[in-house]
Amino acid sequence: MSADPAPEQADPLPADAGTPEEDVPVAGPADSEAPTASVAPAASVALAASAIPAAPVALTVPADRPVMVVLRGLGMGDLLTAVPALRALRRSHPGHRIVLAVPSALAPLVPLIGAVDEICDVAGPGHVPPLGRSVDVAVNLYGGGPHGVAALYRTGPARLLTHAHPAFPTVPGPPWQDGVHEVKRWCDLLGWYGIPADPADLALERPARAEGESRPVVVHPGAAYPARRWPPERFALVAAALREDGHEVVVTGGARERDLAERVALLARLPSSCVLAGRTGPLELATLVAGACLVICGDTGVAHLATAFATPSVVMFGPVPPTLWGPPPTGPHVVLWAGGQGDPYAYRPDQGLLEIGVRDVLGAAERLLEMSVR
């Protein structure tokens, strides 16, 4: 989603005008939308893929390895759209220890990126905890407002890579541009500093799956704000039709979306065992999406997981256009968008989103399912 222009003032800092927080379909710290920061003890971050420790109060880094801190204290979709930029930073700084400032709830996904050495638990653009030694490079992948710049500026980096902001006239950088796809935005930022990044470099390492596991249709009815939530009654009609056609259907979501998922399942006459909302952590959800035959969702983090694993998906957009947050045109994805734009933070479904009908979604789903069988 695009950001509003950043306010032109320094401390006290207003709300950042960076990228909005995507919903994180897991229970834990990321369920909170308040910008908070804390140092997560290593024991609190369980990584099933490979061990990436959360930064302790005093980060012990070998003296011969300079530190790079990258701020992306947002949600799942935001993390996944930053993957090409993170990999570009890894390639351009192979000797640096890269510390990613991100909500610790997302830590299990970080090893699948293959570009980060440690995480530092930060939600929002707020305070980046002391890292125990000087920071060589700080990279602002948070947004266009002053908060992210300020948070990294306070770490005292030798070099700060960020978009320019009038509150920090001595910090160079390209101007913030509206109307740019979120993946391209961060690749362009690095390109301005002479660091090449490939916007197509979105694939994650596939998590291990048990042999013989089923390949369900994943229906994900939730989103961070009501404006992006297609009605549950319509999700239920889609789920019921696909189950009638013989497909296994599961309904996913975060812990706070459990009631929504149960309502969809009840209306679709699915057994309660099909409701996985609140029962999957980020790595389990990623594994589920990677092995699914189809994902049906709105403009939310699960859509970016489908992109990362090339899982066929039907993604309903509104009020934000797919040109800003949609999947690449080359993947097995169908984007449904009525063409209008509106307030992404509104507390009722966007009118354009409501113009997308059940038949539209089922038609797209059936085409993708037929292609996957061939």
Short mmCIF file of C-alpha atoms in Angstrom, two decimals, residues 142-367:
data_model
loop_
_atom_site.label_atom_id
_atom_site.label_comp_id
_atom_site.label_asym_id
_atom_site.label_seq_id
_atom_site.Cartn_x
_atom_site.Cartn_y
_atom_site.Cartn_z
CA TYR A 142 10.31 1.18 6.93
CA GLY A 143 8.73 4.05 5.02
CA GLY A 144 8.86 7.64 3.89
CA GLY A 145 8.15 9.42 7.16
CA PRO A 146 10.66 10.72 9.72
CA HIS A 147 10.24 8.00 12.36
CA GLY A 148 12.29 5.34 10.59
CA VAL A 149 15.05 7.79 9.73
CA ALA A 150 15.17 9.00 13.33
CA ALA A 151 15.29 5.48 14.79
CA LEU A 152 18.28 4.56 12.64
CA TYR A 153 19.96 7.95 12.96
CA ARG A 154 20.08 7.41 16.71
CA THR A 155 22.13 4.23 16.23
CA GLY A 156 24.98 6.46 14.96
CA PRO A 157 25.72 4.64 11.71
CA ALA A 158 28.71 5.52 9.56
CA ARG A 159 26.31 5.41 6.61
CA LEU A 160 22.51 5.66 6.48
CA LEU A 161 20.61 4.49 3.40
CA THR A 162 17.14 6.00 3.29
CA HIS A 163 14.76 8.13 1.32
CA ALA A 164 15.39 11.80 1.81
CA HIS A 165 13.27 13.63 4.37
CA PRO A 166 13.20 17.39 5.08
CA ALA A 167 13.42 16.73 8.83
CA PHE A 168 16.92 15.34 8.17
CA PRO A 169 18.45 17.71 5.58
CA THR A 170 21.97 16.36 6.08
CA VAL A 171 20.96 12.77 5.23
CA PRO A 172 21.05 12.22 1.45
CA GLY A 173 18.71 9.93 -0.40
CA PRO A 174 16.22 9.73 -3.26
CA PRO A 175 12.84 11.43 -2.90
CA TRP A 176 9.88 9.32 -1.77
CA GLN A 177 7.60 8.54 -4.72
CA ASP A 178 3.92 7.62 -4.48
CA GLY A 179 2.43 5.13 -6.91
CA VAL A 180 5.40 2.72 -6.88
CA HIS A 181 5.00 -1.02 -6.31
CA GLU A 182 6.24 -1.91 -2.84
CA VAL A 183 8.83 -4.41 -4.10
CA LYS A 184 10.23 -2.00 -6.68
CA ARG A 185 10.30 0.87 -4.17
CA TRP A 186 12.99 -0.75 -2.03
CA CYS A 187 14.94 -2.05 -5.00
CA ASP A 188 14.95 1.48 -6.42
CA LEU A 189 16.14 2.89 -3.10
CA LEU A 190 19.16 0.59 -3.11
CA GLY A 191 19.76 1.29 -6.79
CA TRP A 192 20.08 4.99 -5.99
CA TYR A 193 23.01 4.03 -3.74
CA GLY A 194 24.58 1.84 -6.43
CA ILE A 195 23.33 -1.49 -5.05
CA PRO A 196 21.58 -3.56 -7.75
CA ALA A 197 18.48 -5.45 -6.66
CA ASP A 198 16.21 -7.75 -8.66
CA PRO A 199 12.47 -7.19 -7.98
CA ALA A 200 11.75 -10.71 -9.24
CA ASP A 201 13.91 -12.28 -6.50
CA LEU A 202 10.90 -13.09 -4.30
CA ALA A 203 11.07 -16.86 -3.87
CA LEU A 204 11.60 -18.27 -0.39
CA GLU A 205 13.31 -21.53 0.45
CA ARG A 206 10.61 -24.16 0.74
CA PRO A 207 10.08 -25.45 4.28
CA ALA A 208 10.16 -29.21 4.76
CA ARG A 209 6.84 -31.03 4.41
CA ALA A 210 5.92 -34.54 5.45
CA GLU A 211 5.75 -36.96 2.56
CA GLY A 212 2.21 -37.62 1.38
CA GLU A 213 0.72 -34.49 2.96
CA SER A 214 -2.47 -33.29 1.30
CA ARG A 215 -2.61 -30.19 -0.89
CA PRO A 216 -5.64 -28.23 0.32
CA VAL A 217 -7.27 -25.06 -0.91
CA VAL A 218 -6.35 -22.35 1.60
CA VAL A 219 -9.12 -19.81 2.20
CA HIS A 220 -7.90 -16.78 4.15
CA PRO A 221 -10.76 -14.33 4.86
CA GLY A 222 -8.95 -11.87 7.12
CA ALA A 223 -6.97 -8.67 6.56
CA ALA A 224 -5.55 -6.00 8.83
CA TYR A 225 -8.42 -3.56 8.18
CA PRO A 226 -12.10 -4.12 7.30
CA ALA A 227 -11.63 -2.12 4.09
CA ARG A 228 -9.71 -5.08 2.63
CA ARG A 229 -11.98 -7.86 3.92
CA TRP A 230 -14.26 -9.48 1.36
CA PRO A 231 -17.51 -10.51 3.14
CA PRO A 232 -17.30 -13.80 5.05
CA GLU A 233 -20.60 -14.93 3.51
CA ARG A 234 -18.96 -14.82 0.08
CA PHE A 235 -15.84 -16.64 1.26
CA ALA A 236 -18.20 -19.31 2.64
CA LEU A 237 -19.98 -19.74 -0.70
CA VAL A 238 -16.63 -20.15 -2.44
CA ALA A 239 -15.40 -22.64 0.17
CA ALA A 240 -18.62 -24.65 0.01
CA ALA A 241 -18.54 -24.86 -3.79
CA LEU A 242 -14.91 -26.01 -3.85
CA ARG A 243 -15.57 -28.63 -1.18
CA GLU A 244 -18.56 -29.84 -3.17
CA ASP A 245 -16.23 -30.29 -6.12
CA GLY A 246 -14.10 -32.61 -4.01
CA HIS A 247 -11.35 -30.27 -2.83
CA GLU A 248 -10.06 -30.22 0.71
CA VAL A 249 -10.57 -26.71 2.10
CA VAL A 250 -8.97 -25.14 5.17
CA VAL A 251 -9.63 -21.69 6.62
CA THR A 252 -6.64 -19.79 8.01
CA GLY A 253 -6.10 -16.61 9.97
CA GLY A 254 -4.50 -15.13 13.04
CA ALA A 255 -5.63 -15.69 16.61
CA ARG A 256 -7.79 -12.57 16.47
CA GLU A 257 -9.42 -13.88 13.28
CA ARG A 258 -10.53 -17.17 14.80
CA ASP A 259 -14.16 -16.04 15.08
CA LEU A 260 -14.15 -14.86 11.47
CA ALA A 261 -12.69 -18.17 10.27
CA GLU A 262 -15.21 -20.17 12.30
CA ARG A 263 -18.05 -18.14 10.82
CA VAL A 264 -16.84 -18.88 7.29
CA ALA A 265 -16.54 -22.58 8.11
CA LEU A 266 -19.98 -22.70 9.73
CA LEU A 267 -21.64 -21.00 6.76
CA ALA A 268 -19.79 -23.30 4.35
CA ARG A 269 -20.69 -26.35 6.47
CA LEU A 270 -17.06 -27.27 6.90
CA PRO A 271 -16.04 -29.39 9.90
CA SER A 272 -14.34 -27.51 12.73
CA SER A 273 -11.11 -29.39 11.97
CA CYS A 274 -10.85 -27.30 8.80
CA VAL A 275 -10.44 -24.09 10.82
CA LEU A 276 -6.71 -23.49 11.30
CA ALA A 277 -6.98 -19.83 12.30
CA GLY A 278 -4.96 -19.19 15.44
CA ARG A 279 -3.45 -22.67 15.31
CA THR A 280 -0.53 -22.01 12.94
CA GLY A 281 2.62 -20.03 13.55
CA PRO A 282 4.27 -18.24 10.62
CA LEU A 283 6.43 -21.20 9.64
CA GLU A 284 3.48 -23.60 9.80
CA LEU A 285 1.43 -21.20 7.71
CA ALA A 286 4.25 -20.88 5.20
CA THR A 287 4.52 -24.66 4.99
CA LEU A 288 0.77 -24.93 4.46
CA VAL A 289 0.76 -22.30 1.69
CA ALA A 290 3.84 -23.80 0.02
CA GLY A 291 2.04 -27.15 -0.23
CA ALA A 292 -1.42 -25.86 -1.10
CA CYS A 293 -3.01 -26.35 -4.50
CA LEU A 294 -4.63 -22.90 -4.30
CA VAL A 295 -4.84 -19.84 -2.06
CA ILE A 296 -7.89 -17.55 -2.02
CA CYS A 297 -7.50 -14.30 -0.10
CA GLY A 298 -7.57 -10.54 -0.13
CA ASP A 299 -4.69 -8.09 -0.24
CA THR A 300 -2.83 -9.41 2.80
CA GLY A 301 0.32 -11.22 3.92
CA VAL A 302 -0.83 -14.69 2.83
CA ALA A 303 -1.00 -13.46 -0.78
CA HIS A 304 2.72 -12.67 -0.58
CA LEU A 305 3.42 -16.15 0.78
CA ALA A 306 1.65 -17.57 -2.29
CA THR A 307 3.90 -15.41 -4.47
CA ALA A 308 7.01 -16.55 -2.57
CA PHE A 309 6.20 -20.23 -3.16
CA ALA A 310 4.60 -19.85 -6.62
CA THR A 311 1.40 -21.32 -5.22
CA PRO A 312 -1.60 -20.57 -7.47
CA SER A 313 -3.70 -17.83 -5.92
CA VAL A 314 -6.81 -15.75 -6.43
CA VAL A 315 -6.25 -12.36 -4.79
CA MET A 316 -9.02 -9.80 -4.41
CA PHE A 317 -7.87 -6.19 -4.40
CA GLY A 318 -9.55 -3.08 -3.10
CA PRO A 319 -9.24 -0.36 -2.04
CA VAL A 320 -5.51 -0.48 -2.87
CA PRO A 321 -4.71 -1.34 -6.51
CA PRO A 322 -2.60 -4.40 -7.40
CA THR A 323 -0.12 -2.12 -9.16
CA LEU A 324 1.13 -1.21 -5.67
CA TRP A 325 0.97 -4.53 -3.79
CA GLY A 326 -0.02 -7.22 -6.29
CA PRO A 327 1.83 -10.40 -7.32
CA PRO A 328 4.14 -10.37 -10.35
CA PRO A 329 2.34 -10.89 -13.66
CA THR A 330 4.44 -13.93 -14.51
CA GLY A 331 3.24 -16.14 -11.65
CA PRO A 332 0.24 -18.50 -11.36
CA HIS A 333 -1.92 -15.81 -9.84
CA VAL A 334 -5.24 -14.21 -10.76
CA VAL A 335 -5.81 -10.67 -9.54
CA LEU A 336 -9.39 -9.46 -9.20
CA TRP A 337 -9.86 -5.71 -8.94
CA ALA A 338 -12.86 -3.56 -9.81
CA GLY A 339 -10.66 -0.59 -10.68
CA GLY A 340 -11.49 1.87 -7.91
CA GLN A 341 -9.39 3.12 -5.01
CA GLY A 342 -10.32 4.18 -1.50
CA ASP A 343 -9.26 4.42 2.11
CA PRO A 344 -7.27 1.30 3.10
CA TYR A 345 -7.92 1.99 6.80
CA ALA A 346 -11.71 2.27 6.57
CA TYR A 347 -13.85 0.24 8.94
CA ARG A 348 -16.13 -1.17 6.27
CA PRO A 349 -15.36 -3.19 3.12
CA ASP A 350 -14.31 -1.09 0.16
CA GLN A 351 -17.08 -0.60 -2.39
CA GLY A 352 -14.82 -1.75 -5.20
CA LEU A 353 -13.98 -4.91 -3.29
CA LEU A 354 -17.71 -5.59 -2.92
CA GLU A 355 -18.08 -5.43 -6.72
CA ILE A 356 -16.11 -8.67 -6.95
CA GLY A 357 -18.64 -11.49 -6.97
CA VAL A 358 -18.57 -15.12 -5.90
CA ARG A 359 -18.76 -16.22 -9.53
CA ASP A 360 -15.68 -14.12 -10.34
CA VAL A 361 -13.67 -15.85 -7.61
CA LEU A 362 -14.95 -19.35 -8.41
CA GLY A 363 -14.26 -18.87 -12.11
CA ALA A 364 -10.67 -17.83 -11.41
CA ALA A 365 -10.22 -20.65 -8.89
CA GLU A 366 -11.51 -23.28 -11.28
CA ARG A 367 -9.17 -22.10 -14.05
#
